[in-house]
Coordinates of C-alpha atoms and ligand atoms in Angstrom, one line a residue:
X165 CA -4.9 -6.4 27.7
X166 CA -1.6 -6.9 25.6
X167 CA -0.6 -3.7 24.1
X168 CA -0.1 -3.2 20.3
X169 CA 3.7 -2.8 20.4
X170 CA 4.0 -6.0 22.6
X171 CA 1.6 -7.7 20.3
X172 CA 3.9 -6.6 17.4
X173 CA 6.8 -8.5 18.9
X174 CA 5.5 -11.7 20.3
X175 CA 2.7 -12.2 17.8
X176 CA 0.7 -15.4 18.2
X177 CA 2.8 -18.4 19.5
X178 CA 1.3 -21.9 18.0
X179 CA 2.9 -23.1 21.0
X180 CA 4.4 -26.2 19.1
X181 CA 7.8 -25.7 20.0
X182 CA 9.5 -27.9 22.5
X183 CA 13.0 -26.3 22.6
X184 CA 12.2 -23.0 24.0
X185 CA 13.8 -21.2 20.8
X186 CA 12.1 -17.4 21.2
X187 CA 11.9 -17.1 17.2
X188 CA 9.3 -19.8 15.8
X189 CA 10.9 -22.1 13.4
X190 CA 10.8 -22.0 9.5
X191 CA 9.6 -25.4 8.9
X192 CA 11.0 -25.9 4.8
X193 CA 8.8 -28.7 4.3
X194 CA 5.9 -29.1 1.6
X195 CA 4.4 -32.1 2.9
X196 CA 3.5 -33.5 6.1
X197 CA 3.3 -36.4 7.1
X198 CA -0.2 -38.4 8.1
X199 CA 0.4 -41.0 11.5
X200 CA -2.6 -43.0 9.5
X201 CA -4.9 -43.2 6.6
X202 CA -7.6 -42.4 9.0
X203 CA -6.4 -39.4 11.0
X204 CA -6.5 -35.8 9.7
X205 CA -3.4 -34.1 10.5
X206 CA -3.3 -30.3 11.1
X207 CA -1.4 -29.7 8.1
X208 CA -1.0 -32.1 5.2
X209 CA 0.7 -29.7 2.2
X210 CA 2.5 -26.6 2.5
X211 CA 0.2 -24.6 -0.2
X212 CA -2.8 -25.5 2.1
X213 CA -0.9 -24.8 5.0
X214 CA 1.9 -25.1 7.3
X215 CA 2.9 -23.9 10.6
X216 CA 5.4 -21.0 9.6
X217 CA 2.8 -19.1 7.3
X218 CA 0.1 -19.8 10.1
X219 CA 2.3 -17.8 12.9
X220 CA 2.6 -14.9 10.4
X221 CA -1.3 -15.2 9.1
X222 CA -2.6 -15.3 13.0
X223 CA -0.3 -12.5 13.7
X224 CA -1.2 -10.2 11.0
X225 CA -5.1 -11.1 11.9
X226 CA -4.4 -9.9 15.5
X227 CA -3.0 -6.7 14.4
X228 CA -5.6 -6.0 12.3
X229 CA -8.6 -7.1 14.7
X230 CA -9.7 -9.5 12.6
X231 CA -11.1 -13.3 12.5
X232 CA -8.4 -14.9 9.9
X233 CA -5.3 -13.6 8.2
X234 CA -3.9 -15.3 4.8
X235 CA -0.2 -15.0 3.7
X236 CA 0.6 -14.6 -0.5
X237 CA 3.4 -14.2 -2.6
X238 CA 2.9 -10.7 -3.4
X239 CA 0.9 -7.8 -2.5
X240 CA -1.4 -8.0 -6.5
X241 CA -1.1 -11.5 -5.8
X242 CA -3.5 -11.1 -2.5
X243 CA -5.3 -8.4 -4.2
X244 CA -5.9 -11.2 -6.9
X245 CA -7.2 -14.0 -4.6
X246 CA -9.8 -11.4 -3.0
X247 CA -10.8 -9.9 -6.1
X248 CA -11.6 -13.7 -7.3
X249 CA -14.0 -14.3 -4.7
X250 CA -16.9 -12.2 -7.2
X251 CA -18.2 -13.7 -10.1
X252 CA -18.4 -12.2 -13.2
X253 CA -20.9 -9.3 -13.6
X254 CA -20.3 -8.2 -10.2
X255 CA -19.4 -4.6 -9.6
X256 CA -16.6 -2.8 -7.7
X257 CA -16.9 0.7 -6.9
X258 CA -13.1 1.7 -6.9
X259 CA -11.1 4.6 -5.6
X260 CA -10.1 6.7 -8.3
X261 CA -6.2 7.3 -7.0
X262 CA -5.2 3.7 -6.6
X263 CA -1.7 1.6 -6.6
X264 CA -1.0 1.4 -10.8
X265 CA -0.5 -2.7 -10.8
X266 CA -3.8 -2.5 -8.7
X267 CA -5.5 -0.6 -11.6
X268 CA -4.3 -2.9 -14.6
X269 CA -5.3 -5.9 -12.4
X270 CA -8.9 -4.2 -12.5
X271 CA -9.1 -2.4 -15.7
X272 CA -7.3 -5.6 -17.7
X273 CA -7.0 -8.8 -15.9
X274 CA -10.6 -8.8 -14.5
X275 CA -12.5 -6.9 -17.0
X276 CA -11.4 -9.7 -19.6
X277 CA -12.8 -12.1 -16.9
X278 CA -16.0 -9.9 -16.5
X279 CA -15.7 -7.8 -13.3
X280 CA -16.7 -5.1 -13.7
X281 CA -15.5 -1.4 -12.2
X282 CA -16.8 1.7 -11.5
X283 CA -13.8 4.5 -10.8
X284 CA -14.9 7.4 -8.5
X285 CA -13.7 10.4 -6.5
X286 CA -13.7 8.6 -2.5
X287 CA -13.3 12.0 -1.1
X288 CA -17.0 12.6 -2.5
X289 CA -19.3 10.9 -0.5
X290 CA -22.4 12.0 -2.6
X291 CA -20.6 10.7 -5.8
X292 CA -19.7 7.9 -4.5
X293 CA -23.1 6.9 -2.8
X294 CA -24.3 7.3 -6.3
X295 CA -21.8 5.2 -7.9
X296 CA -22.6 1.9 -5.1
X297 CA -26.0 2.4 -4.9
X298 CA -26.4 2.0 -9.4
X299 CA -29.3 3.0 -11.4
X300 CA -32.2 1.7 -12.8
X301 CA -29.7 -0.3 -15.4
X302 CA -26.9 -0.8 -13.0
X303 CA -27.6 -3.2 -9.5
X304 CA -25.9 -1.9 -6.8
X305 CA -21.9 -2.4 -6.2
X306 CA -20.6 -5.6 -4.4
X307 CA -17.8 -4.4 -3.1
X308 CA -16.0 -0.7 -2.9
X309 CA -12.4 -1.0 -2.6
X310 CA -10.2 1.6 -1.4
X311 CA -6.5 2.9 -0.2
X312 CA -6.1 4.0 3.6
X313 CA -3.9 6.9 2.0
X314 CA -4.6 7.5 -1.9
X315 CA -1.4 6.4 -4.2
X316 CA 0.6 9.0 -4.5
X317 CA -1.5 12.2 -3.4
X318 CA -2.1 11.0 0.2
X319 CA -5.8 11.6 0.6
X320 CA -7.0 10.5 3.4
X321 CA -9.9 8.0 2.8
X322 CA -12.8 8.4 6.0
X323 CA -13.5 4.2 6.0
X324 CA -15.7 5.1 8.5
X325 CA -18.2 7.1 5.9
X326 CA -17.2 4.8 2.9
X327 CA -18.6 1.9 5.0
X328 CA -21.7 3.5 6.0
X329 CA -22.7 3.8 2.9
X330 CA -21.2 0.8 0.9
X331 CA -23.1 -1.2 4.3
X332 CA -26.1 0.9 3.1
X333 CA -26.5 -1.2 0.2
X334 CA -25.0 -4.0 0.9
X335 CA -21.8 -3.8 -0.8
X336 CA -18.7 -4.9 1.1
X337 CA -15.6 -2.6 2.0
X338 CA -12.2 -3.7 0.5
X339 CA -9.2 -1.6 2.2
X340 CA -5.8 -1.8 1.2
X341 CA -3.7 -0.4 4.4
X342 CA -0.4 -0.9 2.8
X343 CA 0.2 2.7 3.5
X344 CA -0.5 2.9 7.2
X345 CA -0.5 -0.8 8.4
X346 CA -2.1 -1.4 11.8
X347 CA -0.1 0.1 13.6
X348 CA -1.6 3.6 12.8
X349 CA -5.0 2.3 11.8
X350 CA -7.5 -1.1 11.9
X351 CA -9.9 -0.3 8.9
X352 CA -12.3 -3.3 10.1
X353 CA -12.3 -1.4 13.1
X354 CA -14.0 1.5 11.1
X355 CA -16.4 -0.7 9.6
X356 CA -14.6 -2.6 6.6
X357 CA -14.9 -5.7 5.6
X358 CA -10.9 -7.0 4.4
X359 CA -7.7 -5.3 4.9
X360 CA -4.7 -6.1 2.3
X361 CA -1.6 -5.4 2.6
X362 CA 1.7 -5.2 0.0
X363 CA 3.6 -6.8 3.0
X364 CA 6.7 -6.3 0.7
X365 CA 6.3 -2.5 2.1
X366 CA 6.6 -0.8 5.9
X367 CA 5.4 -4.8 7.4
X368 CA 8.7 -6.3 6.3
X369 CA 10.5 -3.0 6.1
X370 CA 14.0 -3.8 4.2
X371 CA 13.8 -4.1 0.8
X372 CA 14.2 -7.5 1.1
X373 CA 11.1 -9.5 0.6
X374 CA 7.9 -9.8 -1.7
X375 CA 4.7 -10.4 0.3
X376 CA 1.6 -9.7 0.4
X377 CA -1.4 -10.0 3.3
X378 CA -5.1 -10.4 3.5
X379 CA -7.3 -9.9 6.7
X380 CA -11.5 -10.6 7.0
X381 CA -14.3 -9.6 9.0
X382 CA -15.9 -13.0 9.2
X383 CA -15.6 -16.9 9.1
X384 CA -18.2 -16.4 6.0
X385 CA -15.6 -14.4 3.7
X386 CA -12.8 -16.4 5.3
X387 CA -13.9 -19.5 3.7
X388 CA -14.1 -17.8 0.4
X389 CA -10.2 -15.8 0.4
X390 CA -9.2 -19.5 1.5
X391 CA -10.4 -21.1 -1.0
X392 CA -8.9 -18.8 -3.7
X393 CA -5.4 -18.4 -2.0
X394 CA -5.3 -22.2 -1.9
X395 CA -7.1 -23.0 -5.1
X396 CA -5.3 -20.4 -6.9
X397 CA -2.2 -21.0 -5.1
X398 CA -0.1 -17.6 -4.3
X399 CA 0.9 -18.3 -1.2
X400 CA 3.9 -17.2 0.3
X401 CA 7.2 -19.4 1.0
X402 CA 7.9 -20.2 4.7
X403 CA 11.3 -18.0 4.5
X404 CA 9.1 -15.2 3.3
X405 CA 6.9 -15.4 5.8
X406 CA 9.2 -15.2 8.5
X407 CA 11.2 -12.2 6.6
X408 CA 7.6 -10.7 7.6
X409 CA 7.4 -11.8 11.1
X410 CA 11.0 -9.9 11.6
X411 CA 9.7 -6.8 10.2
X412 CA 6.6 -6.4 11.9
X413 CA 8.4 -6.8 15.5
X414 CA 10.6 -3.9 14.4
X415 CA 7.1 -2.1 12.6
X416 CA 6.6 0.5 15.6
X417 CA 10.2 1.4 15.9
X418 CA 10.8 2.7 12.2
X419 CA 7.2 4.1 11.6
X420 CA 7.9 6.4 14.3
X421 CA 10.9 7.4 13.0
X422 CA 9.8 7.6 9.4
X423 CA 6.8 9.8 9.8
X424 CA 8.8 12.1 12.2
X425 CA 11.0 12.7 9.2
X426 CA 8.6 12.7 6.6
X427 CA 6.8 15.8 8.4
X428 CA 10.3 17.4 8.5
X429 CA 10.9 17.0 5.0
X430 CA 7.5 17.8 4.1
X431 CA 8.0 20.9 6.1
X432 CA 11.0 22.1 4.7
X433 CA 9.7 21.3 0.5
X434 CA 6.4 23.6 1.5
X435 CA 8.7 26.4 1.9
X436 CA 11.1 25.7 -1.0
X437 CA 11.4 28.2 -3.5
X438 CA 11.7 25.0 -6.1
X439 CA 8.4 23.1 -5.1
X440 CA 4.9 24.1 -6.7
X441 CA 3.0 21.8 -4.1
X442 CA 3.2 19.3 -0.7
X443 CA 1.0 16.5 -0.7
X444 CA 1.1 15.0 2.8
X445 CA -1.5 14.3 5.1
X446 CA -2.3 17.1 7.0
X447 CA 0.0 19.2 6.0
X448 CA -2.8 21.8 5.0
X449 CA -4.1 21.6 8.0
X450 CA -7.1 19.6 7.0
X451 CA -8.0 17.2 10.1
X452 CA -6.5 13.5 9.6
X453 CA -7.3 12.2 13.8
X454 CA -11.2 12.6 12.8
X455 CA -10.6 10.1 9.8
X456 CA -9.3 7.5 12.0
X457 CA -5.8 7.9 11.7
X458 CA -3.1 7.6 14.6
X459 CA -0.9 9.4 12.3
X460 CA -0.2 9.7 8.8
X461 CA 3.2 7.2 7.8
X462 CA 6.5 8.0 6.0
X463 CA 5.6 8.6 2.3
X464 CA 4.8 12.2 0.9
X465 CA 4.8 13.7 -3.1
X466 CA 5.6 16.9 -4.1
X467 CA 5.3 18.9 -7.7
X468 CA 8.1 20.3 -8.6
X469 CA 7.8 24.7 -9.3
X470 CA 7.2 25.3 -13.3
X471 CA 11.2 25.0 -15.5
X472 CA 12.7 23.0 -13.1
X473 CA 12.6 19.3 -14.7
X474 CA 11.6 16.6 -11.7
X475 CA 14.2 14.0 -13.4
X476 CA 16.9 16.5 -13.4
X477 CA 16.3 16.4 -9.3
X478 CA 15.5 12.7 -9.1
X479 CA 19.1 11.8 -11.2
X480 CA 20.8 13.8 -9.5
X481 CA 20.2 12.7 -5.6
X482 CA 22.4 10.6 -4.1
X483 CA 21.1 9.5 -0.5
X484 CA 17.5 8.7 -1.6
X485 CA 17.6 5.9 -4.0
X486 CA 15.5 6.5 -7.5
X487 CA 13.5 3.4 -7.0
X488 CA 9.8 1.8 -7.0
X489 CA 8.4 0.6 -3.6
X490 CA 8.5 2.3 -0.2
X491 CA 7.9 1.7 3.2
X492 CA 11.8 0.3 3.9
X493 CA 14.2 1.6 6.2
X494 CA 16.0 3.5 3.2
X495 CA 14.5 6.6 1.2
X496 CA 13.4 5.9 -1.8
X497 CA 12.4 8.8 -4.6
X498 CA 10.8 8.1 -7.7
X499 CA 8.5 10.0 -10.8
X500 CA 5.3 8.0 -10.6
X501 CA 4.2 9.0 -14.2
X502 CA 7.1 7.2 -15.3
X503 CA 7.4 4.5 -12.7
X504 CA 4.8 3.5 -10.6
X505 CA 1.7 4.6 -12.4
X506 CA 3.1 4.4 -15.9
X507 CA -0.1 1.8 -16.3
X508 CA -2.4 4.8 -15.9
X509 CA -3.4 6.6 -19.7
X510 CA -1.8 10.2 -19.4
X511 CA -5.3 11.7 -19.4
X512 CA -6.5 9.1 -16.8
X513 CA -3.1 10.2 -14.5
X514 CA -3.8 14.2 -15.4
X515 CA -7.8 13.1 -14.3
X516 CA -6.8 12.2 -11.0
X517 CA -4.0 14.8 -10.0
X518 CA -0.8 12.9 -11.1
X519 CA 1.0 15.0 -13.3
X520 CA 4.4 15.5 -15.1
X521 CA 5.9 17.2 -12.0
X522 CA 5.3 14.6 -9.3
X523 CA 7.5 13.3 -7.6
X524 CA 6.8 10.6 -4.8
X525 CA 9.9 9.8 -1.5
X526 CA 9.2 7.1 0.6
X527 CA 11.1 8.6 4.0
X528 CA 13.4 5.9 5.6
X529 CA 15.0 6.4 9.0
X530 CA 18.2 8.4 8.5
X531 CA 19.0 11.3 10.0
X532 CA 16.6 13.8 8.3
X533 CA 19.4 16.7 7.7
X534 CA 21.1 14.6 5.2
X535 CA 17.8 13.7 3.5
X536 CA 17.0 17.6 3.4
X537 CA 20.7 18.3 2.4
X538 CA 20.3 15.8 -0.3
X539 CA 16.8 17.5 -1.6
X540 CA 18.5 20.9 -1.6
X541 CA 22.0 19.7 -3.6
X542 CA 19.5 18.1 -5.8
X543 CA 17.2 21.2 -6.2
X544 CA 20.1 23.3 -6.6
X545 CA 21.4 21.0 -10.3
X546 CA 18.0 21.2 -11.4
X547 CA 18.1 25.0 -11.1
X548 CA 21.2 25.5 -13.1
X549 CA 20.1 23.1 -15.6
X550 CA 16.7 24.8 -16.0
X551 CA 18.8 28.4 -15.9
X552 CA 20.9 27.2 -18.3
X553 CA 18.3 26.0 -21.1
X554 CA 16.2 29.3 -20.5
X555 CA 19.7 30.9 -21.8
X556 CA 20.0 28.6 -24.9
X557 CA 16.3 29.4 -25.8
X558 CA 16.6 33.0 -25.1
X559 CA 20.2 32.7 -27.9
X560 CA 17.9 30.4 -30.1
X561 CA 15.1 33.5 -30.4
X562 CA 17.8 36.4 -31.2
X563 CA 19.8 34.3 -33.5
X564 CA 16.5 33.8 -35.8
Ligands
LIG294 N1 -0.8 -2.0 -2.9 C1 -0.1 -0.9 -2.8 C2 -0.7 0.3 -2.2 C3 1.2 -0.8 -3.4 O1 1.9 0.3 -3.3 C4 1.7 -2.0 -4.0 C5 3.0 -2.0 -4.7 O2 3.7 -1.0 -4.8 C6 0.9 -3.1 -4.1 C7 -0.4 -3.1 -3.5 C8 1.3 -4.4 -4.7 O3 2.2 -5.1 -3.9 P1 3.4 -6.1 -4.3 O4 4.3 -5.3 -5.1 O5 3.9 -6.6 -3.0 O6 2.7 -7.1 -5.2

């Protein structure tokens, strides 16, 4: 059987190329032409189709061991077709530590339009068997959705358990494996029912594109996430999609590469004198193999020790970038209480475990010494600044 890396290269030929190009073609067309009224051509109009997004959307459905892949615009804009196959009153059981544009789809978008959504703790399975199975006032959950790796504490979610008992009664398992992708775990494989992806993330890798990917089970839910992506209409531009196919043929190469760095770095904050706490998989030596994991990906967070102030060591780096995102061959750093998760209430964010001093990285593939280096000059700023205003406050108190 064809291996996962060679899988990730060669994907799924269509096999309707003729010129023996080894990269499918991008076929910029929105229409396609019928040879009569009568016949029914393959593809008709882009949105419902066309043969660029289908290599990507039969590619990502191999990867993920699943019966039918769909390609969208965006990462929330997937999360929005699959969220649209419920109808109103239906309830989602949702993992408390989620992406922040994820959460305001939930808590805004779809409560106006009567979803409704029950947060909970997916590290508790006996809270959140409660919170699927309802009460006497509240039918069971449809659906409980879920992050591989918790956004931005890294928790490892056990799919395995969560399906048990969502398949217990009846509700289906949602998993967005934006964090991991396929190549370090299949979540249908462990028993859920759709994988998602932000494909914008470690799929494409660069920085360079906006995509997003969904994954099902079955024919049965297939039907229903095409009908929304092609009803609803977020599908993703033939350019995009093949942006995608590049990155994923490159997907094993910089994985490896970023998680062996990310360990390094996480290594190296656990003993700094300037960090309060590590939050990478693992890196407590709590088991991540028996959760289904093949390893645990390139992003970590960190709280910074009390005094020093995070943005004084996120202005002042220089080979990370301070941005949003992750997943892309350059580091990235960034303060999710002001950036990624600004969506989340304060007390909602202090709830959960994201406070003031986090700070998230995304690991790229440099060479780690200079991401460390970079940490450390950073570090070092803070240090003085936070040395400095403990002087000024200490003059402030004798002068009165
Ligand atoms: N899911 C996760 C885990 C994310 O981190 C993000 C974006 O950061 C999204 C979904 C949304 O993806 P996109 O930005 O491609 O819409």
């Amino acid at each position: 059987m064809t291996q996962l890396n060679t899988k990730l290269v060669h994907g799924l030929p269509l096999g309707t190329d003729t010129t023996g190009a080894v990269n499918p073609p991008i076929y910029n067309s929105s229409t396609y032409a019928f040879e009569t009224v009568e016949s029914m051509p393959r593809w008709d109009y882009a949105r419902s189709g066309n043969p660029t997004r289908e290599f990507l959307e039969r590619q990502i459905a191999q990867l993920e061991h699943g019966t039918r892949g769909f390609a969208f615009a965006s990462g929330l804009a997937a999360i929005h077709a699959v969220l649209s196959i419920f109808t109103p009153n239906d309830r989602i059981v949702v993992g408390a530590n989620i992406y922040g544009g994820t959460y305001s789809l939930f808590n805004e978008h779809f409560r106006r339009w009567g979803l409704l959504s029950t947060p909970v703790d997916t590290q508790d399975e006996s809270a959140l068997e409660q919170a699927v199975r309802g009460d006497d006032l509240t039918p069971p959950a449809r659906a409980v959705y879920v992050e591989t790796l918790t956004n931005p504490l890294l928790q490892v979610n056990d799919i395995a358990a969560i399906a048990r008992i969502a398949h217990r009664y009846g509700a289906i398992v949602i998993v967005d494996n934006t964090f991991v992708t396929p190549y370090l775990q299949q979540p249908l494989d462990l028993g859920a029912d759709i994988v998602l992806h932000s494909a914008t993330k470690y799929l494409a890798g660069h920085s360079d594109v906006i995509a997003g990917l969904a994954v099902v089970r079955d024919d049965a839910l297939g039907e229903r996430v095409y009908y929304a992506q092609n009803r609803l209409g977020g599908v993703l531009a033939p350019a995009e999609c093949d942006a995608v196919r590049r990155g994923i043929q490159t997907l094993a190469l910089r994985l490896e590469r970023q998680q062996e760095n990310a360990l390094a770095v996480a290594q190296h904050l656990l003993a700094h004198p300037y960090v309060r706490d590590v939050h990478y998989p693992g890196i407590h030596g709590e088991p991540v193999a028996a959760k289904g994991l093949r390893g645990c990906g390139g992003v970590l967070s960190f709280e910074v020790a009390p005094g020093i102030d995070p943005a004084d060591v996120l202005d002042h780096l220089r080979v990370f970038r301070l941005a949003v995102s992750l997943g892309a061959v350059e580091s990235l750093a960034e303060l999710p209480a002001r950036m990624t998760h600004f969506e989340l209430p304060r007390s909602e964010r202090l709830k959960v475990g994201i406070t003031d001093e986090l700070i998230r990285l995304s690991i790229g593939i440099e060479d780690v010494r200079d991401l460390i280096n970079d940490l450390d000059q950073a570090f070092d700023v803070a240090q003085e600044h936070a040395r400095r205003r403990s002087t000024d406050d200490l003059y402030a108190v004798l002068a009165i």
